[in-house]
Coordinates of C-alpha atoms and ligand atoms in Angstrom, one line a residue:
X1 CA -24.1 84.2 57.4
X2 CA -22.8 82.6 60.7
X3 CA -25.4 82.2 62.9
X4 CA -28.3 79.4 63.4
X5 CA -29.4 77.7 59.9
X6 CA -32.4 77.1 61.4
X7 CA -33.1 80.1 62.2
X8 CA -32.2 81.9 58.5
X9 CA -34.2 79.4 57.3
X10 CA -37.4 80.2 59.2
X11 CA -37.1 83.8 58.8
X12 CA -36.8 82.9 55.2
X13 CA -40.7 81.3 55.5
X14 CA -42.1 84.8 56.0
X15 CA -42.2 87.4 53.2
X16 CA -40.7 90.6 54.3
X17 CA -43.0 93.1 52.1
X18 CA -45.5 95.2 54.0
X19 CA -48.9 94.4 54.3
X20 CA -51.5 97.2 52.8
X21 CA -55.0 96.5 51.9
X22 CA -54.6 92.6 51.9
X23 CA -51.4 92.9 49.2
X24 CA -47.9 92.5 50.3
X25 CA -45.8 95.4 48.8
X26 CA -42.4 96.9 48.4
X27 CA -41.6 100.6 49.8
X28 CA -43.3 103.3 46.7
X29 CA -39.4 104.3 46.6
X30 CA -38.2 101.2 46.5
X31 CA -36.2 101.4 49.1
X32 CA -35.2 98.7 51.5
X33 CA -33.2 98.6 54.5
X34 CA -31.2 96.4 56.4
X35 CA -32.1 94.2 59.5
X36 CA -29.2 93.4 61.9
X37 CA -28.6 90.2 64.7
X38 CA -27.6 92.3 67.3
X39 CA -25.7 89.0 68.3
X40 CA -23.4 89.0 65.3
X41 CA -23.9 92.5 63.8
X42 CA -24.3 91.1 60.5
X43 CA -26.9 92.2 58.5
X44 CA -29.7 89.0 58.5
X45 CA -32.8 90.4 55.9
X46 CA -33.8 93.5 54.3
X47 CA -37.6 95.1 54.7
X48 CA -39.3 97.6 52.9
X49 CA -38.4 101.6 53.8
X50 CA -41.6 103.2 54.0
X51 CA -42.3 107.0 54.1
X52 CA -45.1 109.4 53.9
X53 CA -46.3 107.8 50.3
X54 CA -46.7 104.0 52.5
X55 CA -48.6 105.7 55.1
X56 CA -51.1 107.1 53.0
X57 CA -52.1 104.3 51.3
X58 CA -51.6 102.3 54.4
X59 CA -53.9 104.7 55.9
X60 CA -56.2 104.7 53.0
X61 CA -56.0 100.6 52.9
X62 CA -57.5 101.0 56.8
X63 CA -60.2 103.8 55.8
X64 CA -61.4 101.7 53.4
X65 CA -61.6 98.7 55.6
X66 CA -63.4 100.5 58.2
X67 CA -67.0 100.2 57.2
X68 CA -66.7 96.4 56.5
X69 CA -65.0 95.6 59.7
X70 CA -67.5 97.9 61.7
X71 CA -70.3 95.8 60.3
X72 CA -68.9 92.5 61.0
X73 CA -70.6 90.7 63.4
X74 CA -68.7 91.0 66.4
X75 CA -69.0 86.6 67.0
X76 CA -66.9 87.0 63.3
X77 CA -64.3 89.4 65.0
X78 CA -64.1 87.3 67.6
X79 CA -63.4 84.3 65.7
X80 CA -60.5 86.1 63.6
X81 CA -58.9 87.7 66.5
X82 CA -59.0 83.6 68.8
X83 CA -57.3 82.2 65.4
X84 CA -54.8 85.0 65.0
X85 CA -53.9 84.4 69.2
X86 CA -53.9 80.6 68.8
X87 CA -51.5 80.4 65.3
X88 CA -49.0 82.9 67.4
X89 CA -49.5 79.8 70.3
X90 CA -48.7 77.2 67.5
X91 CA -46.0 78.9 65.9
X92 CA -44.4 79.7 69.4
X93 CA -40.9 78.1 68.8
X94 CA -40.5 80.1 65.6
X95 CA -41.5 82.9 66.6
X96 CA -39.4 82.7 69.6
X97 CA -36.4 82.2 67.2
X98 CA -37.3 84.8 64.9
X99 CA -37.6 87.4 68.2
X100 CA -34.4 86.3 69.1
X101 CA -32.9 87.0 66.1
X102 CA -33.9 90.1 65.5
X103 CA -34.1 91.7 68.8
X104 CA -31.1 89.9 70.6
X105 CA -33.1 88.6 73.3
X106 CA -33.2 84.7 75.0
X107 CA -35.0 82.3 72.7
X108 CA -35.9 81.1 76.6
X109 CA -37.6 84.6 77.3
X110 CA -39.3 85.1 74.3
X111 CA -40.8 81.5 74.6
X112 CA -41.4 82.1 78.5
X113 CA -42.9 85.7 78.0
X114 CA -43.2 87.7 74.6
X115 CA -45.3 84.5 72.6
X116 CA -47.5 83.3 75.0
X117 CA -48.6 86.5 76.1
X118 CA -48.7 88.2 72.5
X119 CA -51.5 84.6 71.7
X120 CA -53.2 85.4 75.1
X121 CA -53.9 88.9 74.3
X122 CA -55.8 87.8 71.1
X123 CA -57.7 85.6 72.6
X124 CA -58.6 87.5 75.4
X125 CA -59.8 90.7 73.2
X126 CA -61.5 88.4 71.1
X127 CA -63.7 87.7 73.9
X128 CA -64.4 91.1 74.4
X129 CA -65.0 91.6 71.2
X130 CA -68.9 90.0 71.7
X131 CA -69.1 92.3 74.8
X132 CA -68.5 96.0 74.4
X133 CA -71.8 97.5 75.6
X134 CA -73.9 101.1 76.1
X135 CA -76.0 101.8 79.1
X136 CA -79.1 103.1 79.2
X137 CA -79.5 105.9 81.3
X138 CA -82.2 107.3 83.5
X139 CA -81.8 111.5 83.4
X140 CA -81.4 113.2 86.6
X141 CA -83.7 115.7 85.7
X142 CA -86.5 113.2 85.2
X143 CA -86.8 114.2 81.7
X144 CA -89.5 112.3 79.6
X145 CA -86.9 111.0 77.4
X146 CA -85.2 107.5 76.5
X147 CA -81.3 107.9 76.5
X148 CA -78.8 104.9 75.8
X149 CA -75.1 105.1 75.1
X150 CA -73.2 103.0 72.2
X151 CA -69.9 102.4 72.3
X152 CA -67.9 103.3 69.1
X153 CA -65.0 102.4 67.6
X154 CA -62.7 105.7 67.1
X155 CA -61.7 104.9 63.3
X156 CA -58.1 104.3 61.9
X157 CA -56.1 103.5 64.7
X158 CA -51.8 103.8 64.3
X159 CA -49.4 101.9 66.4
X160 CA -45.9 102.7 67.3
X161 CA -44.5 100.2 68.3
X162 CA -40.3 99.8 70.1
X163 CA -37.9 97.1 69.8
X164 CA -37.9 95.8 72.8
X165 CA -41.0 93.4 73.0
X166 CA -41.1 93.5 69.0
X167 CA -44.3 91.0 68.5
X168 CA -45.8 91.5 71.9
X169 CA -46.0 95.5 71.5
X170 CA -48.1 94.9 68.6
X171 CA -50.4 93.2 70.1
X172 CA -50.7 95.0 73.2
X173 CA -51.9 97.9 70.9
X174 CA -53.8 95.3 68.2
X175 CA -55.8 93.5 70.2
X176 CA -58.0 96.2 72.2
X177 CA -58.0 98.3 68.8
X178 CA -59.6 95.4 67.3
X179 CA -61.7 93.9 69.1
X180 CA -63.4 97.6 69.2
X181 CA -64.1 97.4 65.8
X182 CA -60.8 99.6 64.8
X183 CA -58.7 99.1 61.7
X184 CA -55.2 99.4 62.5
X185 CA -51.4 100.4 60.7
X186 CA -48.8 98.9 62.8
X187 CA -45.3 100.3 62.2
X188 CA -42.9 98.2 64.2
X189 CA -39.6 99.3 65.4
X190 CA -36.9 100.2 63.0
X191 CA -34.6 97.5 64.8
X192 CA -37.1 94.8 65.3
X193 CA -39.5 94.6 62.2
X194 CA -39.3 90.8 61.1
X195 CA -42.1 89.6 64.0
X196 CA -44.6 92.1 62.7
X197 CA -44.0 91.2 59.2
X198 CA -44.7 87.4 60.4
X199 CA -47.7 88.6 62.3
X200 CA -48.6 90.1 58.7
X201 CA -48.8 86.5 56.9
X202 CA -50.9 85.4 60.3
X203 CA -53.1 88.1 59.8
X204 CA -53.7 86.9 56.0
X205 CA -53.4 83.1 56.8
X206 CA -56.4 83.5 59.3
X207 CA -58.3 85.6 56.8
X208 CA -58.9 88.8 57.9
X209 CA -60.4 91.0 55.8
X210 CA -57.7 93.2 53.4
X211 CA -56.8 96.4 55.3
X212 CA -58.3 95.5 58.2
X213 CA -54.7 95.8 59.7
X214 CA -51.9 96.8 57.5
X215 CA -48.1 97.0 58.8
X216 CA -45.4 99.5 57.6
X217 CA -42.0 99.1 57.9
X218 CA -39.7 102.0 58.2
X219 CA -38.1 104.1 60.9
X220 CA -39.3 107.6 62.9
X221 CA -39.0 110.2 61.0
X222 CA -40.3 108.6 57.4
X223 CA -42.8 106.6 58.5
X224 CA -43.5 107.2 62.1
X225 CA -43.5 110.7 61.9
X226 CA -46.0 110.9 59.3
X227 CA -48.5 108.5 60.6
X228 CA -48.6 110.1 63.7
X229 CA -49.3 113.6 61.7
X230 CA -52.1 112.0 59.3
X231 CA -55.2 113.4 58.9
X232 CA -56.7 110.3 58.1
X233 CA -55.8 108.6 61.4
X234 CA -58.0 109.0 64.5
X235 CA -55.9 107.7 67.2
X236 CA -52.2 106.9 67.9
X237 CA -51.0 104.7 70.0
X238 CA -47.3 104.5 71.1
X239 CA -44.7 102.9 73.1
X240 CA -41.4 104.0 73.5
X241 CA -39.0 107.0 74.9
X242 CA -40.5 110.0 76.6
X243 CA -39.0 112.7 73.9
X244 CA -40.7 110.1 71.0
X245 CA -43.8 110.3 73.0
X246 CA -44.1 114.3 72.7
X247 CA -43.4 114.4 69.6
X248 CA -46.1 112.5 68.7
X249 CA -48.3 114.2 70.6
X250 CA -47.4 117.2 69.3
X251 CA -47.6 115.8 65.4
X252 CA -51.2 114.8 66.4
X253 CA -52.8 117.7 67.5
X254 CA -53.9 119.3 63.3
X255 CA -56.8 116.6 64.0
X256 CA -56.8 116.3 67.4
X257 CA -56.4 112.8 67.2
X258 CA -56.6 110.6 70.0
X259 CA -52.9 109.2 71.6
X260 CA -51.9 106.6 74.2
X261 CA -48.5 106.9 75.4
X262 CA -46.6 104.1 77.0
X263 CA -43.6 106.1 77.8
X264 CA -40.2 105.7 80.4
X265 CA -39.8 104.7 83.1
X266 CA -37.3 104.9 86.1
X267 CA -39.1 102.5 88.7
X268 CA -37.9 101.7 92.2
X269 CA -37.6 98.4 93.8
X270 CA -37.5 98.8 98.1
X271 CA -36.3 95.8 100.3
X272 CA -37.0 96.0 103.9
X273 CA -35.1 94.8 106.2
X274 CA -37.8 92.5 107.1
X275 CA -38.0 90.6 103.1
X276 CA -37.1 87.4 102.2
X277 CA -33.5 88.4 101.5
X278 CA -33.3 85.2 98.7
X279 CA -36.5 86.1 97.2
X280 CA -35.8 89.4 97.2
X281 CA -32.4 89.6 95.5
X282 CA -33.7 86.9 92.7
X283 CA -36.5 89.4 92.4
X284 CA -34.6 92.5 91.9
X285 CA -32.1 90.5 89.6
X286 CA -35.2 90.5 87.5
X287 CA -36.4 93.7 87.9
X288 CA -33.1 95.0 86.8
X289 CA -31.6 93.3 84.1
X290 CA -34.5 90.9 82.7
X291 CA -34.3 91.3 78.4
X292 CA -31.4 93.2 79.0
X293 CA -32.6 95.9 81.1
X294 CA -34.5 97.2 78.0
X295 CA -37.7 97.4 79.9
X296 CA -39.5 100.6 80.8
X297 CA -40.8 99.0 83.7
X298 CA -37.3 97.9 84.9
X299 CA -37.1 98.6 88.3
X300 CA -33.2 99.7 88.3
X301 CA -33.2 102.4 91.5
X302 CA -33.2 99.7 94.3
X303 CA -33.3 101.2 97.5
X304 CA -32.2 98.7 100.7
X305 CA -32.7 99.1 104.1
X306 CA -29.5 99.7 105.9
X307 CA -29.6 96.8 107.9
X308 CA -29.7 94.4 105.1
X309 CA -28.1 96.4 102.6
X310 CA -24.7 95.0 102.4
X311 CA -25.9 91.5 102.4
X312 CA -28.0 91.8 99.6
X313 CA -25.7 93.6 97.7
X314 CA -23.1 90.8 98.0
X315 CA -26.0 88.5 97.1
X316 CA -26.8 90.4 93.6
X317 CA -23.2 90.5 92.6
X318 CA -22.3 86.3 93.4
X319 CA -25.4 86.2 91.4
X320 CA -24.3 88.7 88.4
X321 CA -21.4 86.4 88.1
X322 CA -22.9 84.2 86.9
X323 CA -24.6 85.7 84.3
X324 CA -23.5 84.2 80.9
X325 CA -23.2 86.6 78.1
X326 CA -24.0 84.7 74.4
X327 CA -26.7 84.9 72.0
X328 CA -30.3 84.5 72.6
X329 CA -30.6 81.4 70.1
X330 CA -28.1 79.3 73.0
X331 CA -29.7 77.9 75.4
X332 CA -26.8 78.1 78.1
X333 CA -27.5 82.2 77.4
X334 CA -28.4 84.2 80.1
X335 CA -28.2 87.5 79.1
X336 CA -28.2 89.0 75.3
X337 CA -26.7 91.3 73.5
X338 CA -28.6 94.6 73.9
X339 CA -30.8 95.4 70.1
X340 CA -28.2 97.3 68.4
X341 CA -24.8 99.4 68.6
X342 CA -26.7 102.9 69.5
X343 CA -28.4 101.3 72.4
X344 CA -24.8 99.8 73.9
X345 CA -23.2 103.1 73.2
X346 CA -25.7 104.9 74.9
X347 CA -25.7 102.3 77.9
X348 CA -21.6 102.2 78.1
X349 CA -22.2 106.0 78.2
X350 CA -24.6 105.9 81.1
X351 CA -21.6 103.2 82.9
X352 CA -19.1 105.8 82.7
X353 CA -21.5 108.9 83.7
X354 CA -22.2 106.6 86.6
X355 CA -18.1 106.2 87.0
X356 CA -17.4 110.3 86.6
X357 CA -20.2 111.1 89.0
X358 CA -18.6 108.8 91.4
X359 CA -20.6 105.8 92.4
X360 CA -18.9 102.9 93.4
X361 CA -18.8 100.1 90.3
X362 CA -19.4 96.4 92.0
X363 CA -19.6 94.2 88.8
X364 CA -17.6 95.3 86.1
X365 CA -20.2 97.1 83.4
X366 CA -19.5 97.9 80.0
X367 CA -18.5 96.5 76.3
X368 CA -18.0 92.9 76.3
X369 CA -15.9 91.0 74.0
X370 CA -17.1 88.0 72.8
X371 CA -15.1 85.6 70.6
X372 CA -15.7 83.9 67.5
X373 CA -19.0 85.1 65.3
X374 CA -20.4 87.1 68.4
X375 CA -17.2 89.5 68.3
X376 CA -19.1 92.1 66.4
X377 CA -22.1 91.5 69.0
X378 CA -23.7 94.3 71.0
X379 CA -22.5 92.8 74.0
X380 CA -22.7 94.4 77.8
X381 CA -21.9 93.5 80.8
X382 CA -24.3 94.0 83.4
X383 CA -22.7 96.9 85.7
X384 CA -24.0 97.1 89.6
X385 CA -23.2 100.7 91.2
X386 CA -23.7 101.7 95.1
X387 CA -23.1 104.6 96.7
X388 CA -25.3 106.0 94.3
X389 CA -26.3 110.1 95.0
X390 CA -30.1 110.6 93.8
X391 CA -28.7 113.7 91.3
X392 CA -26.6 111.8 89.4
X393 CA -27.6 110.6 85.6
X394 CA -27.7 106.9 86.8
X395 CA -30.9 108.1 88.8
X396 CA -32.4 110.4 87.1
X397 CA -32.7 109.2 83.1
X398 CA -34.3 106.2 81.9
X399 CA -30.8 103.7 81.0
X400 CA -32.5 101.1 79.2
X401 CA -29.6 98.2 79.8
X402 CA -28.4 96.0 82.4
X403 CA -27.4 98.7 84.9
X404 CA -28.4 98.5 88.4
X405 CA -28.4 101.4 91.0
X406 CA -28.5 100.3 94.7
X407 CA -28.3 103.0 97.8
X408 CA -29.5 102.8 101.1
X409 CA -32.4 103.8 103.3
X410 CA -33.1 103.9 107.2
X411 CA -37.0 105.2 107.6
X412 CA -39.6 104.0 105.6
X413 CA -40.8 107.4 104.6
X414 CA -37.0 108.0 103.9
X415 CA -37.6 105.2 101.4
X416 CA -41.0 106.4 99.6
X417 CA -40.0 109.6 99.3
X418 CA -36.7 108.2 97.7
X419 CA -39.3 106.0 95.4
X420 CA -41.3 109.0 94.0
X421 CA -38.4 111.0 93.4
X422 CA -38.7 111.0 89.7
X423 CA -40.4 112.7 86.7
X424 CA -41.5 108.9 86.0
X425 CA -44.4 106.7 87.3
X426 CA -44.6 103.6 85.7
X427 CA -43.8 100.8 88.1
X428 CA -42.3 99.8 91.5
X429 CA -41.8 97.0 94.0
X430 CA -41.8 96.4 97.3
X431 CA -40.0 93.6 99.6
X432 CA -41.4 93.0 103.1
X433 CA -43.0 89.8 105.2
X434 CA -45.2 92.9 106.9
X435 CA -48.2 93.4 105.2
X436 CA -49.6 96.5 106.9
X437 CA -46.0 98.1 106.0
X438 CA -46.9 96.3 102.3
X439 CA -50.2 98.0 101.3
X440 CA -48.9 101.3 103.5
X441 CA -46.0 101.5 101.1
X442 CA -48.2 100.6 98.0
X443 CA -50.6 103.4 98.3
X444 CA -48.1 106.1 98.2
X445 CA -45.8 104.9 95.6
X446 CA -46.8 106.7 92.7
X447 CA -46.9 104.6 90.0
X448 CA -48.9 102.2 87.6
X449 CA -48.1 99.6 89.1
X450 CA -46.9 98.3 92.4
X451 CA -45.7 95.0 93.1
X452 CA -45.3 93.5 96.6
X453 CA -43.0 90.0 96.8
X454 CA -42.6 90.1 93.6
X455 CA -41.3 92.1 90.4
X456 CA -42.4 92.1 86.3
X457 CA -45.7 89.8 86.5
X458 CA -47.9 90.4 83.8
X459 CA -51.3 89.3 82.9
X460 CA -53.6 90.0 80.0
X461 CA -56.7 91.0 82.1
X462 CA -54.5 93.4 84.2
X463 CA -54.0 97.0 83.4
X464 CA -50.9 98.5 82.7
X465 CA -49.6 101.8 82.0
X466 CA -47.7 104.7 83.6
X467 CA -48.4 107.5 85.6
X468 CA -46.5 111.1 85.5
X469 CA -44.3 111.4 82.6
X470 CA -44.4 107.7 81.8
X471 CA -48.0 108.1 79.8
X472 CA -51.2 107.8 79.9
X473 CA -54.1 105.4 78.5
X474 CA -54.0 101.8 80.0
X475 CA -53.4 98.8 78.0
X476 CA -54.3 95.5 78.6
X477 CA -57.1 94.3 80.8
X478 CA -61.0 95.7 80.6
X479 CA -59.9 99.2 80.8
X480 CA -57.1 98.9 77.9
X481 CA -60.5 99.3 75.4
X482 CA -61.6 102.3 76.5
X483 CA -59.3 104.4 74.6
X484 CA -60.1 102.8 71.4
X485 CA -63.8 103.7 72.1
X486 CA -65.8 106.5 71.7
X487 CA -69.2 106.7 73.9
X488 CA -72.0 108.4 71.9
X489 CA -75.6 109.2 73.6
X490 CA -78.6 108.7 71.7
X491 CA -82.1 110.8 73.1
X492 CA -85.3 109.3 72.2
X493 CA -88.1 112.3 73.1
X494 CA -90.6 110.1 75.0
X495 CA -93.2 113.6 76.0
Ligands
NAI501 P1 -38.2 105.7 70.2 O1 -39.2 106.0 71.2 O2 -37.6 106.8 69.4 O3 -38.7 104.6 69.2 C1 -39.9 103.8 69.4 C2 -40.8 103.8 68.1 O4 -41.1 105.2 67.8 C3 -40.1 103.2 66.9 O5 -41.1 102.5 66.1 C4 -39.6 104.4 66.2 O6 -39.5 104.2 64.8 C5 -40.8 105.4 66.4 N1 -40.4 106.8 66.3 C6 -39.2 107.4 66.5 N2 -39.3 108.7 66.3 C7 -40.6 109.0 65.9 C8 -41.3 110.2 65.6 N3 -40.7 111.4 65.5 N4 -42.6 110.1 65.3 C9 -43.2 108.9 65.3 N5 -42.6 107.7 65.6 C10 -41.3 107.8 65.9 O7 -37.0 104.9 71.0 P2 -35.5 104.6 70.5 O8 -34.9 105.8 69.8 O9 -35.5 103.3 69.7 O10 -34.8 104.3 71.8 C11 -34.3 105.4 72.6 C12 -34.6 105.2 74.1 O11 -36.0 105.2 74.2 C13 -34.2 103.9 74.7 O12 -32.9 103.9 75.1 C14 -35.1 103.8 75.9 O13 -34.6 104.6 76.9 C15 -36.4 104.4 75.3 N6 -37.3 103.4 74.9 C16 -38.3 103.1 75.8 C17 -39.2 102.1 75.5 C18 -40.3 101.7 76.4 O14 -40.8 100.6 76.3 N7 -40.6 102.6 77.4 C19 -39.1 101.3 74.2 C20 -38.1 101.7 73.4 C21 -37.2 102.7 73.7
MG502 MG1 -35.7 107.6 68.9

């Protein structure tokens, strides 16, 4: 092994067996598989391969749990959940390595982004935890009768969770299922499992109670596909492609189980002529090809007004030349490889649909070479196209990689109707120093979220999620617990 000692040696701190009902355990099979650094391509650990036998008694392990955690006084959930959120803040530089690693992304990002956000999200459901209330409710009909809602957890809750925020994924989906009194599997991504099997030993270290969450390792179809189809599980919740998301929805329908989907995303970015131009194109640099591009928010259709659009182009590209290719672990590394060789064939192959449909190429996308131990690396360039024609590929289908689309725009309607021209809905941004034209713009850009000066902020008490074919169910913020809940009435005859 090549890369970072350091780093082998932390990863070599966590044990890499699942975690079901408070035992750490091998695969039923026996099976493992192999965990690549998408920096090097050589293989770094091996992890359990889980299939339908895992997920029963994963699912089981949770059932069982259920009751126990329920009961818990909700100060005690609290308490679990702050301790989980503020190991994850002590262990930040670890964890930042380990994410790095794994997924290929900047130890800078991960440390700037994925950690402190993954501890906030604890901490912030943990106070919720002491605050998940019923009403009670006067009838309309006047009815001599005392009526009061409680607010339920649903049950067993399963996450599916992608590769491209590995850690932070699972505890977008953890911490609202938890602090609702849920029990949880979490099933990272196939590509990206080491974080989750770290947040496993957390989870024991802080003392949870066994089963209370319980995390699978394996890929779609053994162990995602069958935890999405268990009868034992009353709620999914997933993030990842559009297709996966159907499929899931479709697997969950024997029990009617309950699913969030955190889906695609093909998001606009507008800059009027009026925007900060600097701001603006730092912005969008951001929107486009933060982590790679392998953000379903990334806001990779950017629309300029005409007047402004050449300048800002040539701004974007002096900046893209500067990006510096390497792995996430050095610190002079801009930009990472992307998680693994399917995702860089399928982003070359989205560079050269981009080429044959004939847009013009500014920066110079596609494969990069890299010398020394990152020559087997899942390296891309970051590619810029113009002249792009709202049909082609490039516009239409989530790319997932550093590939920017820029066109041109003259009316501002010209420009919205641009914006919602998409199956998607997830996010958008807006450039302009006019702030009628600002909140105009915002309330007819259909999406999830719209930001205005800015691109990619996140906050835990914030909601988040898509609209149209990019999902449905919010996560963080207030509303992120509602779909973990269940409201039941109770009627007291008062006559
Ligand atoms: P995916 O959606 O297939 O995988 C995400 C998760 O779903 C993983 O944990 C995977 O094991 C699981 N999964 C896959 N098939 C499943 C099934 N039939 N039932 C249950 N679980 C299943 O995404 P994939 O294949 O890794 O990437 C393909 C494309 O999806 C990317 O290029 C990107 O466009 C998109 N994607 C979008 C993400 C987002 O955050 N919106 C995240 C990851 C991928
Ligand atoms: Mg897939």
């Amino acid at each position: 092994m090549t890369e970072s000692n350091a780093a082998l040696l932390e990863l070599a701190a966590s044990d890499l067996r699942m975690l079901i009902g408070g035992e750490r355990v091998e695969a039923a099979s026996g099976e493992r598989f192999e965990v690549l650094n998408p920096a090097t391509g050589e293989t770094i650990a091996t992890v359990p391969a889980a299939n339908a036998a895992d997920v029963d008694a994963a699912v089981a392990a949770a059932r069982a749990a259920l009751p126990g955690w329920r009961a818990m006084a909700p100060a005690a959930r609290a308490e679990l959940m702050w301790n989980l959120g503020t190991r994850i803040a002590e262990l930040s530089e670890e964890l930042a390595t380990l994410e790095a690693l794994d997924n290929g992304k900047t130890r800078g990002d991960a440390l700037m982004v994925d950690i402190p956000l993954a501890s906030e999200i604890f901490r912030y459901y943990a106070g919720w935890a002491t605050k998940i209330e019923g009403v009670a409710i006067p009838t309309a009909g006047g009815l001599a009768q005392h009526v009061y809602t409680v607010r339920e957890p649903v049950g067993v809750v399963a996450a599916i969770v992608p590769w491209n925020f590995p850690l932070l994924m699972c505890a977008y989906k953890a911490g609202p299922s938890l602090a609702a009194g849920n029990t949880l599997v979490i099933k990272p991504a196939e590509q990206t499992p080491l974080s989750a099997l770290r947040l496993a030993d957390l989870v024991e270290e802080v003392g949870f109670p066994p089963g209370v969450v319980n995390v699978v390792t394996g890929d779609g179809p053994s162990a995602g596909a069958p935890l999405s189809a268990h009868l034992g599980v009353d709620k999914v919740t997933f993030t990842g492609e559009t297709g996966t998301g159907q499929k899931i929805l479709e697997a969950s329908k024997a029990n009617l189980k309950r699913v969030s989907l955190e889906l695609g995303g093909k998001s606009p970015s507008l800059v009027f002529a009026d925007a900060d131009l600097d701001a603006a194109v730092e912005g969008t640099y951001g929107a486009v090809y933060f982590n790679q591009g392998q953000c379903c928010i990334a806001g990779a259709r950017v629309f300029v007004h005409e007047d402004v659009h050449d300048a800002f182009v040539e701004k974007l590209l002096a900046k893209l030349k500067t990006v510096q290719l390497g792995s996430g672990l050095d610190a002079d590394t801009d930009m990472g490889p992307l998680v693994s060789a399917e995702q860089a064939e399928r982003v070359t192959g989205f560079i050269s649909a981009g080429r044959d449909e004939g847009a013009t190429e500014l920066a110079g996308g596609g494969p990069a070479e890299l010398a020394g131990e990152h020559a087997n690396g899942y390296f891309v360039r970051p590619a810029l196209f113009t002249d792009v024609e709202p049909e082609m590929r490039v516009m239409r289908e989530e790319i997932f990689g550093p590939v920017g689309m820029v066109s041109r725009f003259r009316e501002e309607d010209e420009a919205i109707a641009a914006a919602n021209d998409t199956v998607f809905g997830l996010a958008s941004g807006l450039w302009t120093r006019d702030v009628k034209r600002a909140h105009r713009v915002a309330a007819q850009i259909q999406a999830g979220t719209v930001w205005i000066n800015t691109y990619g902020f996140f906050d835990v008490a914030v909601p988040y999620g898509g609209f149209r074919m990019s999902g449905y169910g919010k996560e963080l913020g207030a509303e992120a617990l509602d779909p973990y809940l269940q409201t039941k009435s109770v009627w007291t005859d008062l006559s």
